[in-house]
Short mmCIF file of N, CA, C and O in Angstrom, two decimals:
data_model
loop_
_atom_site.label_atom_id
_atom_site.label_comp_id
_atom_site.label_asym_id
_atom_site.label_seq_id
_atom_site.Cartn_x
_atom_site.Cartn_y
_atom_site.Cartn_z
N UNK A 1 -13.16 11.33 2.77
CA UNK A 1 -12.20 11.14 2.58
C UNK A 1 -12.09 12.77 0.77
O UNK A 1 -11.95 12.02 -0.12
N UNK A 2 -12.72 13.31 0.65
CA UNK A 2 -12.89 14.54 0.14
C UNK A 2 -12.39 15.02 0.01
O UNK A 2 -11.93 15.82 0.40
N UNK A 3 -12.84 15.49 -1.03
CA UNK A 3 -10.82 16.22 -2.43
C UNK A 3 -9.40 15.46 -2.81
O UNK A 3 -9.35 15.88 -3.29
N UNK A 4 -9.43 14.67 -2.24
CA UNK A 4 -8.86 13.40 -2.09
C UNK A 4 -8.93 13.26 -3.34
O UNK A 4 -10.02 12.73 -4.17
N UNK A 5 -7.49 12.29 -4.82
CA UNK A 5 -8.17 11.58 -5.13
C UNK A 5 -7.62 10.25 -5.83
O UNK A 5 -6.52 10.29 -4.77
N UNK A 6 -7.90 9.29 -5.47
CA UNK A 6 -8.03 8.02 -4.73
C UNK A 6 -7.76 7.19 -6.33
O UNK A 6 -8.93 7.27 -7.71
N UNK A 7 -6.97 5.99 -6.23
CA UNK A 7 -6.48 5.30 -7.31
C UNK A 7 -6.00 3.85 -6.93
O UNK A 7 -5.56 3.91 -5.68
N UNK A 8 -5.82 2.07 -8.31
CA UNK A 8 -6.51 1.53 -7.54
C UNK A 8 -4.86 1.06 -8.77
O UNK A 8 -5.51 1.60 -9.56
N UNK A 9 -4.31 0.59 -8.12
CA UNK A 9 -2.95 -0.14 -9.52
C UNK A 9 -2.45 -2.10 -8.52
O UNK A 9 -2.49 -1.94 -7.74
N UNK A 10 -2.99 -3.37 -9.35
CA UNK A 10 -2.17 -4.12 -9.28
C UNK A 10 -1.06 -4.20 -9.16
O UNK A 10 -0.66 -5.46 -9.12
N UNK A 11 -0.36 -3.34 -9.61
CA UNK A 11 1.30 -3.29 -8.88
C UNK A 11 1.39 -4.23 -7.66
O UNK A 11 0.41 -3.90 -6.51
N UNK A 12 2.35 -5.46 -7.28
CA UNK A 12 2.80 -6.17 -6.27
C UNK A 12 3.71 -7.37 -6.84
O UNK A 12 4.34 -7.85 -6.39
N UNK A 13 5.31 -6.75 -7.31
CA UNK A 13 5.56 -6.44 -7.05
C UNK A 13 6.43 -5.74 -7.33
O UNK A 13 5.97 -4.10 -7.52
N UNK A 14 7.77 -6.17 -6.78
CA UNK A 14 8.76 -4.72 -5.94
C UNK A 14 9.79 -4.01 -7.90
O UNK A 14 8.35 -2.21 -7.61
N UNK A 15 9.57 -4.17 -8.61
CA UNK A 15 9.67 -2.64 -10.10
C UNK A 15 8.50 -2.08 -10.82
O UNK A 15 8.45 -1.46 -10.89
N UNK A 16 7.37 -2.82 -9.95
CA UNK A 16 5.99 -2.33 -10.89
C UNK A 16 5.65 -1.46 -9.45
O UNK A 16 4.92 -0.40 -10.09
N UNK A 17 5.95 -2.01 -8.50
CA UNK A 17 5.47 -0.41 -7.63
C UNK A 17 6.27 1.17 -8.61
O UNK A 17 5.72 2.05 -8.18
N UNK A 18 7.86 0.36 -7.39
CA UNK A 18 8.67 1.87 -8.46
C UNK A 18 8.35 2.12 -9.45
O UNK A 18 7.76 3.57 -9.55
N UNK A 19 8.15 1.13 -10.85
CA UNK A 19 7.20 2.18 -12.08
C UNK A 19 6.09 2.82 -11.54
O UNK A 19 5.72 4.52 -12.61
N UNK A 20 5.12 2.38 -10.64
CA UNK A 20 3.83 3.10 -10.97
C UNK A 20 3.60 4.52 -10.08
O UNK A 20 4.06 5.29 -10.03
N UNK A 21 4.45 4.43 -9.23
CA UNK A 21 4.82 5.41 -8.01
C UNK A 21 5.72 6.53 -9.46
O UNK A 21 5.08 8.41 -8.84
N UNK A 22 6.52 6.17 -9.60
CA UNK A 22 7.68 7.37 -10.33
C UNK A 22 6.59 7.90 -11.48
O UNK A 22 6.68 8.98 -11.34
N UNK A 23 6.25 7.45 -12.21
CA UNK A 23 4.91 7.81 -12.90
C UNK A 23 3.89 8.90 -12.12
O UNK A 23 3.29 10.19 -12.68
N UNK A 24 3.66 8.45 -10.60
CA UNK A 24 2.36 9.23 -9.84
C UNK A 24 3.04 10.09 -9.97
O UNK A 24 2.81 10.94 -9.92
N UNK A 25 4.89 10.50 -9.56
CA UNK A 25 4.65 11.34 -9.20
C UNK A 25 5.47 12.62 -10.15
O UNK A 25 5.11 14.23 -9.63
N UNK A 26 5.45 12.21 -11.16
CA UNK A 26 6.28 13.12 -12.55
C UNK A 26 4.71 13.79 -12.80
O UNK A 26 4.50 14.57 -12.85
N UNK A 27 3.62 13.26 -12.75
CA UNK A 27 2.14 13.89 -13.55
C UNK A 27 1.94 14.55 -12.33
O UNK A 27 1.09 15.20 -12.59
N UNK A 28 2.30 13.69 -10.49
CA UNK A 28 1.06 15.18 -9.21
C UNK A 28 2.24 15.07 -8.96
O UNK A 28 3.32 15.16 -7.48
N UNK A 29 3.22 16.71 -9.32
CA UNK A 29 4.72 16.50 -8.45
C UNK A 29 4.69 17.35 -6.89
O UNK A 29 5.85 16.58 -6.09
N UNK A 30 3.60 17.78 -6.95
CA UNK A 30 3.35 18.12 -5.26
C UNK A 30 2.31 18.04 -4.80
O UNK A 30 2.20 18.45 -3.61
N UNK A 31 2.46 16.36 -5.33
CA UNK A 31 0.62 15.43 -5.09
C UNK A 31 1.67 14.83 -3.63
O UNK A 31 2.79 14.91 -3.22
N UNK A 32 0.47 15.16 -2.33
CA UNK A 32 0.89 14.22 -1.49
C UNK A 32 0.63 12.72 -1.43
O UNK A 32 -0.42 12.26 -1.59
N UNK A 33 1.13 11.55 -1.50
CA UNK A 33 0.92 10.04 -2.19
C UNK A 33 1.33 10.07 -0.90
O UNK A 33 1.80 9.51 -0.23
N UNK A 34 0.02 9.09 -0.36
CA UNK A 34 -0.31 7.09 0.25
C UNK A 34 -0.70 6.40 -0.53
O UNK A 34 -1.08 6.56 -0.96
N UNK A 35 0.03 5.35 0.32
CA UNK A 35 -0.51 4.39 -0.85
C UNK A 35 -0.78 4.12 0.00
O UNK A 35 -0.28 3.02 2.10
N UNK A 36 -1.61 2.86 0.21
CA UNK A 36 -1.78 1.06 1.02
C UNK A 36 -1.93 0.36 -0.41
O UNK A 36 -2.37 0.20 -1.07
N UNK A 37 -0.87 -0.95 0.87
CA UNK A 37 -0.16 -1.59 -0.52
C UNK A 37 -0.34 -2.80 0.45
O UNK A 37 -0.38 -2.81 1.99
N UNK A 38 -1.08 -4.39 -0.38
CA UNK A 38 -1.18 -4.96 0.78
C UNK A 38 -0.18 -6.48 -0.18
O UNK A 38 -0.41 -5.83 -1.34
N UNK A 39 0.33 -6.75 0.59
CA UNK A 39 1.62 -7.54 0.57
C UNK A 39 0.96 -8.68 -0.70
O UNK A 39 -0.29 -9.42 -0.35
N UNK A 40 1.07 -9.62 -1.17
CA UNK A 40 0.96 -10.71 -2.78
C UNK A 40 1.83 -11.65 -2.47
O UNK A 40 2.74 -11.64 -2.48
N UNK A 41 1.27 -12.56 -1.58
CA UNK A 41 2.12 -13.84 -0.93
C UNK A 41 2.63 -13.97 -0.19
O UNK A 41 3.90 -12.93 0.15
N UNK A 42 3.38 -14.45 1.11
CA UNK A 42 3.68 -14.79 1.90
C UNK A 42 5.22 -15.34 1.43
O UNK A 42 6.49 -14.27 1.96
N UNK A 43 5.33 -16.07 0.29
CA UNK A 43 6.75 -16.58 -0.67
C UNK A 43 7.17 -15.05 -0.82
O UNK A 43 8.41 -15.06 -1.75
N UNK A 44 6.26 -14.61 -2.04
CA UNK A 44 7.19 -12.70 -2.47
C UNK A 44 7.06 -12.21 -1.67
O UNK A 44 8.19 -11.64 -1.89
N UNK A 45 6.69 -11.90 -0.72
CA UNK A 45 7.13 -10.74 0.22
C UNK A 45 8.45 -11.29 1.47
O UNK A 45 9.08 -10.78 0.35
N UNK A 46 9.15 -12.60 1.13
CA UNK A 46 9.87 -12.75 2.32
C UNK A 46 11.00 -12.46 0.74
O UNK A 46 11.66 -12.34 1.29
N UNK A 47 10.25 -13.17 0.16
CA UNK A 47 11.20 -13.95 -0.64
C UNK A 47 12.49 -11.50 -1.80
O UNK A 47 13.79 -11.55 -1.78
N UNK A 48 11.31 -10.72 -1.84
CA UNK A 48 11.40 -9.80 -2.54
C UNK A 48 11.37 -8.55 -1.47
O UNK A 48 11.57 -7.24 -1.74
N UNK A 49 11.75 -8.83 0.32
CA UNK A 49 11.89 -8.24 1.13
C UNK A 49 12.47 -6.94 1.25
O UNK A 49 12.23 -5.64 1.39
N UNK A 50 13.30 -6.44 0.84
CA UNK A 50 14.48 -5.92 0.38
C UNK A 50 13.97 -4.48 -0.74
O UNK A 50 13.95 -3.75 -0.24
N UNK A 51 13.62 -5.91 -1.92
CA UNK A 51 13.04 -4.81 -2.83
C UNK A 51 12.43 -4.12 -3.08
O UNK A 51 11.81 -3.27 -2.92
N UNK A 52 10.75 -4.54 -1.63
CA UNK A 52 9.50 -3.60 -1.49
C UNK A 52 10.35 -2.86 -1.33
O UNK A 52 8.86 -1.93 -1.12
N UNK A 53 10.91 -2.77 0.20
CA UNK A 53 11.31 -2.31 1.17
C UNK A 53 11.55 -0.81 0.22
O UNK A 53 11.58 0.50 0.76
N UNK A 54 12.65 -0.80 -0.66
CA UNK A 54 13.50 0.21 -1.35
C UNK A 54 12.52 0.36 -2.40
O UNK A 54 12.48 1.78 -3.00
N UNK A 55 10.94 0.02 -2.79
CA UNK A 55 10.17 0.13 -3.74
C UNK A 55 9.02 1.57 -3.40
O UNK A 55 8.51 2.61 -5.25
N UNK A 56 8.67 2.27 -2.22
CA UNK A 56 8.00 3.22 -1.71
C UNK A 56 8.84 4.76 -1.91
O UNK A 56 8.05 5.56 -1.68
N UNK A 57 10.01 4.59 -2.46
CA UNK A 57 10.58 5.83 -2.20
C UNK A 57 9.43 6.96 -2.96
O UNK A 57 9.76 8.26 -2.50
N UNK A 58 9.35 7.41 -3.76
CA UNK A 58 8.23 8.32 -4.90
C UNK A 58 7.07 8.91 -3.82
O UNK A 58 6.12 9.00 -4.27
N UNK A 59 6.35 8.14 -2.76
CA UNK A 59 5.31 8.18 -1.68
C UNK A 59 6.09 8.37 -0.70
O UNK A 59 6.92 8.56 -0.25
N UNK A 60 5.11 9.16 -0.09
CA UNK A 60 4.97 10.16 0.96
C UNK A 60 4.56 9.59 2.09
O UNK A 60 5.14 9.87 3.20
N UNK A 61 3.63 8.94 1.78
CA UNK A 61 3.34 7.75 3.91
C UNK A 61 2.45 6.55 2.59
O UNK A 61 2.78 6.73 2.07
N UNK A 62 3.38 5.75 3.53
CA UNK A 62 3.20 4.11 2.74
C UNK A 62 2.39 3.81 4.31
O UNK A 62 2.24 3.32 5.82
N UNK A 63 1.21 2.73 4.10
CA UNK A 63 0.47 1.93 4.62
C UNK A 63 0.31 -0.14 4.08
O UNK A 63 0.05 0.66 3.08
N UNK A 64 0.40 -0.60 5.43
CA UNK A 64 0.85 -1.74 5.17
C UNK A 64 -0.56 -2.54 5.34
O UNK A 64 -0.69 -2.66 6.76
N UNK A 65 -1.02 -3.42 4.76
CA UNK A 65 -1.95 -4.40 5.16
C UNK A 65 -1.73 -5.60 5.38
O UNK A 65 -0.34 -5.96 4.74
N UNK A 66 -2.07 -6.42 5.92
CA UNK A 66 -2.52 -7.29 5.88
C UNK A 66 -1.56 -8.58 4.86
O UNK A 66 -1.71 -7.98 3.54
N UNK A 67 -0.70 -9.04 4.80
CA UNK A 67 -0.48 -10.08 3.35
C UNK A 67 -1.66 -10.68 2.65
O UNK A 67 -2.66 -11.38 3.76
N UNK A 68 -2.28 -10.57 1.53
CA UNK A 68 -2.72 -11.20 0.93
C UNK A 68 -2.13 -13.02 0.71
O UNK A 68 -1.46 -12.94 0.08
N UNK A 69 -3.19 -14.28 1.58
CA UNK A 69 -2.31 -15.09 0.82
C UNK A 69 -3.14 -15.92 0.04
O UNK A 69 -1.78 -16.51 -0.97
N UNK A 70 -4.50 -16.01 -0.67
CA UNK A 70 -3.80 -16.27 -1.62
C UNK A 70 -3.41 -17.72 -2.04
O UNK A 70 -5.13 -19.12 -1.08
N UNK A 71 -3.32 -18.18 -2.63
CA UNK A 71 -3.36 -19.45 -2.76
C UNK A 71 -1.80 -20.42 -1.48
O UNK A 71 -2.42 -21.42 -0.64
N UNK A 72 -1.17 -19.30 -0.38
CA UNK A 72 -0.16 -19.94 0.66
C UNK A 72 -1.33 -20.30 1.70
O UNK A 72 -1.97 -19.39 2.19
N UNK A 73 -0.95 -20.91 2.55
CA UNK A 73 -0.78 -21.01 4.95
C UNK A 73 0.12 -20.90 4.75
O UNK A 73 1.15 -20.08 4.49
N UNK A 74 0.08 -19.58 6.36
CA UNK A 74 0.12 -18.25 6.36
C UNK A 74 2.06 -19.20 7.73
O UNK A 74 0.84 -19.98 8.36
N UNK A 75 2.57 -19.82 6.98
CA UNK A 75 3.26 -20.15 8.01
C UNK A 75 4.19 -19.70 9.65
O UNK A 75 5.16 -19.75 10.19
N UNK A 76 3.67 -18.51 9.56
CA UNK A 76 4.65 -17.91 11.04
C UNK A 76 5.37 -17.82 10.52
O UNK A 76 6.64 -16.13 11.55
N UNK A 77 6.79 -17.02 9.53
CA UNK A 77 7.74 -17.05 9.16
C UNK A 77 7.77 -15.68 8.69
O UNK A 77 9.04 -15.10 8.39
N UNK A 78 6.60 -14.98 7.92
CA UNK A 78 6.92 -13.73 7.99
C UNK A 78 5.82 -13.06 7.90
O UNK A 78 4.35 -13.28 7.81
N UNK A 79 5.50 -11.83 8.48
CA UNK A 79 4.62 -10.62 8.00
C UNK A 79 4.36 -8.99 8.16
O UNK A 79 5.60 -9.09 7.59
N UNK A 80 3.41 -8.62 7.42
CA UNK A 80 3.38 -7.50 7.42
C UNK A 80 3.82 -6.91 8.05
O UNK A 80 4.27 -5.16 6.80
N UNK A 81 4.24 -6.92 9.98
CA UNK A 81 4.60 -6.17 10.14
C UNK A 81 6.36 -6.26 9.53
O UNK A 81 6.67 -4.80 9.60
N UNK A 82 7.10 -7.30 9.78
CA UNK A 82 8.32 -7.41 9.23
C UNK A 82 8.16 -6.16 7.42
O UNK A 82 10.13 -5.37 7.81
N UNK A 83 7.94 -6.41 6.95
CA UNK A 83 7.55 -5.39 5.83
C UNK A 83 7.96 -4.07 6.34
O UNK A 83 8.49 -2.33 5.66
N UNK A 84 7.38 -3.85 6.94
CA UNK A 84 6.81 -2.39 8.07
C UNK A 84 8.37 -1.44 9.05
O UNK A 84 9.01 -0.44 8.34
N UNK A 85 8.78 -2.87 9.18
CA UNK A 85 10.28 -2.20 10.25
C UNK A 85 11.47 -2.39 9.04
O UNK A 85 12.20 -1.59 9.36
N UNK A 86 11.63 -2.99 7.95
CA UNK A 86 12.46 -3.19 6.62
C UNK A 86 12.07 -1.41 6.27
O UNK A 86 13.01 -0.33 6.61
N UNK A 87 11.18 -1.01 5.29
CA UNK A 87 10.38 0.14 5.41
C UNK A 87 10.67 1.77 6.09
O UNK A 87 11.74 2.77 5.94
N UNK A 88 10.89 0.65 7.66
CA UNK A 88 11.59 2.27 8.20
C UNK A 88 12.47 2.38 8.40
O UNK A 88 13.64 3.67 8.95
N UNK A 89 13.55 1.21 8.64
CA UNK A 89 15.10 1.73 8.59
C UNK A 89 15.70 2.37 7.72
O UNK A 89 16.74 2.91 7.66
N UNK A 90 14.78 1.90 6.59
CA UNK A 90 14.81 2.81 5.46
C UNK A 90 15.08 4.35 5.32
O UNK A 90 15.04 5.13 4.35
N UNK A 91 14.02 4.86 6.71
CA UNK A 91 14.04 6.07 6.93
C UNK A 91 12.23 6.56 6.34
O UNK A 91 11.88 7.39 6.58
N UNK A 92 12.03 5.50 5.83
CA UNK A 92 10.37 5.67 5.43
C UNK A 92 9.57 6.19 6.44
O UNK A 92 9.28 6.06 7.07
N UNK A 93 8.23 7.25 5.87
CA UNK A 93 6.93 7.39 6.17
C UNK A 93 5.83 6.10 5.95
O UNK A 93 5.77 6.00 4.60
N UNK A 94 6.18 5.00 7.22
CA UNK A 94 5.26 3.71 6.45
C UNK A 94 4.62 3.39 8.64
O UNK A 94 5.26 4.12 9.07
N UNK A 95 2.89 2.78 8.08
CA UNK A 95 2.68 2.81 9.69
C UNK A 95 2.16 0.81 8.34
O UNK A 95 2.11 0.63 8.13
N UNK A 96 1.68 0.12 9.59
CA UNK A 96 1.35 -0.69 9.81
C UNK A 96 0.19 -0.56 10.59
O UNK A 96 -1.15 -0.12 10.77
N UNK A 97 -1.16 -0.98 9.25
CA UNK A 97 -2.21 -0.89 9.71
C UNK A 97 -3.77 -1.97 9.59
O UNK A 97 -4.46 -2.30 9.88
N UNK A 98 -2.98 -3.38 9.43
CA UNK A 98 -3.55 -4.87 9.32
C UNK A 98 -4.82 -4.57 8.06
O UNK A 98 -4.68 -5.30 7.06
N UNK A 99 -6.12 -4.67 8.72
CA UNK A 99 -6.86 -5.26 7.91
C UNK A 99 -7.58 -4.15 7.46
O UNK A 99 -7.14 -3.21 7.51
N UNK A 100 -7.91 -4.68 5.99
CA UNK A 100 -8.57 -3.56 4.94
C UNK A 100 -9.90 -2.77 5.35
O UNK A 100 -9.63 -1.58 5.30
N UNK A 101 -10.60 -3.22 6.46
CA UNK A 101 -12.07 -2.21 7.38
C UNK A 101 -10.17 -1.54 8.36
O UNK A 101 -10.96 -0.34 8.31
N UNK A 102 -9.67 -2.51 9.17
CA UNK A 102 -9.00 -1.06 9.78
C UNK A 102 -8.51 0.47 8.52
O UNK A 102 -8.16 1.86 9.13
N UNK A 103 -7.23 -0.49 7.83
CA UNK A 103 -7.27 0.48 7.56
C UNK A 103 -8.07 2.42 6.46
O UNK A 103 -8.34 3.38 6.22
N UNK A 104 -9.47 1.54 6.30
CA UNK A 104 -10.27 2.04 5.96
C UNK A 104 -10.73 3.42 6.80
O UNK A 104 -11.18 4.51 6.66
N UNK A 105 -10.62 2.68 7.41
CA UNK A 105 -11.45 4.18 8.80
C UNK A 105 -10.27 5.15 8.96
O UNK A 105 -10.61 5.86 10.02
N UNK A 106 -8.86 4.30 8.92
CA UNK A 106 -8.28 5.48 9.65
C UNK A 106 -8.28 6.56 8.38
O UNK A 106 -8.11 8.06 8.55
N UNK A 107 -7.88 6.43 7.10
CA UNK A 107 -7.64 7.33 6.06
C UNK A 107 -9.49 8.46 6.59
O UNK A 107 -9.57 8.83 5.72
N UNK A 108 -10.36 6.82 6.36
CA UNK A 108 -12.11 7.92 5.90
C UNK A 108 -12.25 8.79 7.31
O UNK A 108 -12.11 9.94 7.05
N UNK A 109 -11.07 8.89 9.27
CA UNK A 109 -10.76 9.87 9.33
C UNK A 109 -9.70 11.00 9.92
O UNK A 109 -8.96 11.69 9.89
N UNK A 110 -9.29 11.08 8.92
CA UNK A 110 -7.94 11.77 8.20
C UNK A 110 -8.19 12.66 7.58
O UNK A 110 -9.78 12.75 6.60
N UNK A 111 -8.06 14.17 7.88
CA UNK A 111 -7.73 14.96 6.25
C UNK A 111 -7.16 15.17 5.41
O UNK A 111 -6.39 15.42 4.95
N UNK A 112 -8.47 15.71 4.40
CA UNK A 112 -7.44 15.47 2.82
C UNK A 112 -8.13 16.89 2.22
O UNK A 112 -9.60 17.42 2.06
N UNK A 113 -7.17 17.31 1.10
CA UNK A 113 -7.64 18.22 0.87
C UNK A 113 -7.08 17.84 -1.06
O UNK A 113 -6.90 16.62 -1.41
N UNK A 114 -7.31 18.69 -2.53
CA UNK A 114 -6.58 18.58 -3.57
C UNK A 114 -5.23 17.80 -3.82
O UNK A 114 -4.99 17.97 -5.22
N UNK A 115 -4.71 18.19 -3.01
CA UNK A 115 -3.53 17.77 -3.24
C UNK A 115 -2.53 16.58 -2.68
O UNK A 115 -1.83 16.53 -2.86
N UNK A 116 -3.71 15.58 -2.53
CA UNK A 116 -3.48 14.87 -1.70
C UNK A 116 -3.91 13.87 -2.70
O UNK A 116 -5.16 13.77 -4.01
N UNK A 117 -3.31 12.29 -2.76
CA UNK A 117 -3.42 11.45 -3.97
C UNK A 117 -3.45 9.89 -3.58
O UNK A 117 -1.60 9.55 -2.35
N UNK A 118 -4.28 8.50 -2.27
CA UNK A 118 -3.99 7.78 -2.37
C UNK A 118 -4.18 6.49 -3.51
O UNK A 118 -4.95 6.30 -4.14
N UNK A 119 -3.30 6.07 -3.21
CA UNK A 119 -3.20 4.97 -4.33
C UNK A 119 -3.50 3.56 -3.37
O UNK A 119 -2.76 3.11 -2.74
N UNK A 120 -3.90 2.49 -3.80
CA UNK A 120 -3.60 1.46 -3.01
C UNK A 120 -3.65 0.81 -4.58
O UNK A 120 -4.27 0.64 -5.66
N UNK A 121 -2.41 -0.20 -4.25
CA UNK A 121 -1.36 -1.18 -4.87
C UNK A 121 -1.74 -3.04 -4.84
O UNK A 121 -1.42 -3.11 -3.30
N UNK A 122 -2.00 -3.73 -5.13
CA UNK A 122 -1.13 -5.48 -4.94
C UNK A 122 -2.49 -5.86 -5.56
O UNK A 122 -3.66 -5.33 -6.34
N UNK A 123 -2.17 -7.13 -5.89
CA UNK A 123 -3.18 -7.97 -6.92
C UNK A 123 -4.12 -8.58 -5.70
O UNK A 123 -4.91 -9.45 -6.19
N UNK A 124 -4.17 -8.26 -4.13
CA UNK A 124 -5.38 -8.98 -3.82
C UNK A 124 -6.56 -8.63 -3.22
O UNK A 124 -6.71 -7.62 -4.47
N UNK A 125 -6.66 -7.60 -2.36
CA UNK A 125 -8.57 -7.56 -2.61
C UNK A 125 -8.68 -5.90 -1.75
O UNK A 125 -9.76 -5.58 -1.34
N UNK A 126 -7.41 -5.16 -1.91
CA UNK A 126 -7.20 -3.72 -1.80
C UNK A 126 -7.78 -3.12 -1.89
O UNK A 126 -8.44 -2.00 -1.53
N UNK A 127 -8.30 -2.92 -3.35
CA UNK A 127 -8.04 -2.38 -4.75
C UNK A 127 -10.79 -1.69 -3.64
O UNK A 127 -11.15 -0.75 -4.08
N UNK A 128 -10.92 -2.91 -2.89
CA UNK A 128 -11.92 -3.08 -2.15
C UNK A 128 -11.47 -1.23 -0.76
O UNK A 128 -12.98 -1.16 -0.44
N UNK A 129 -10.64 -1.08 -0.80
CA UNK A 129 -11.09 0.33 0.00
C UNK A 129 -11.02 1.43 -0.47
O UNK A 129 -11.27 2.31 0.33
N UNK A 130 -10.14 1.80 -1.62
CA UNK A 130 -10.82 2.37 -2.53
C UNK A 130 -11.85 2.80 -3.39
O UNK A 130 -12.51 3.82 -2.58
N UNK A 131 -12.93 0.80 -3.08
CA UNK A 131 -14.50 1.77 -3.56
C UNK A 131 -14.89 2.31 -2.33
O UNK A 131 -15.46 2.41 -2.27
N UNK A 132 -14.33 1.77 -0.91
CA UNK A 132 -15.60 1.49 0.34
C UNK A 132 -14.67 3.20 0.83
O UNK A 132 -16.07 4.05 0.98
N UNK A 133 -14.07 3.75 0.59
CA UNK A 133 -13.05 5.46 0.46
C UNK A 133 -14.75 6.12 -0.46
O UNK A 133 -14.95 7.26 -0.53
N UNK A 134 -14.52 6.49 -1.47
CA UNK A 134 -15.39 6.13 -2.53
C UNK A 134 -17.09 7.07 -2.34
O UNK A 134 -17.82 8.14 -2.28
N UNK A 135 -17.23 5.01 -1.43
CA UNK A 135 -18.93 5.13 -0.91
C UNK A 135 -18.64 6.43 0.28
O UNK A 135 -20.20 6.77 0.51
N UNK A 136 -17.52 6.17 0.70
CA UNK A 136 -17.66 7.23 2.11
C UNK A 136 -18.18 8.94 2.17
O UNK A 136 -18.93 8.94 2.47
N UNK A 137 -17.53 9.02 0.30
CA UNK A 137 -17.04 10.19 -0.44
C UNK A 137 -18.66 10.71 -0.39
O UNK A 137 -18.45 12.27 -0.96
N UNK A 138 -19.05 10.14 -1.08
CA UNK A 138 -20.93 10.23 -1.08
C UNK A 138 -21.74 10.83 -1.18
O UNK A 138 -21.96 10.69 0.51
#
């Protein structure tokens, strides 16, 4: 991931995501912004599905990883792929990436340059992606 700027943000609500990405877009108007988003809680993802889908407008590419359950149990009524489909319907460039290990491998294998910015977002353990990428680039 040599060359890319890597950031982590705790944003896990649609309003926070929108504000964070707007700030990044303003600070780096010419950057290609890639977001790795880990939805936090099944209930929150279900409740704010439409708002989440609309919150990534200032990102060029979005990767969605599995929902961070925290204190909740997966009842099978919602999946991270549901968010991917909703973002796709709005015309966003989005991919489902499943596990954190999988997204680290995907990003590690991609070509990155000085105009690339990677932001991990979420209240779970998604910050580990950025740390793993920084380790790989040393």
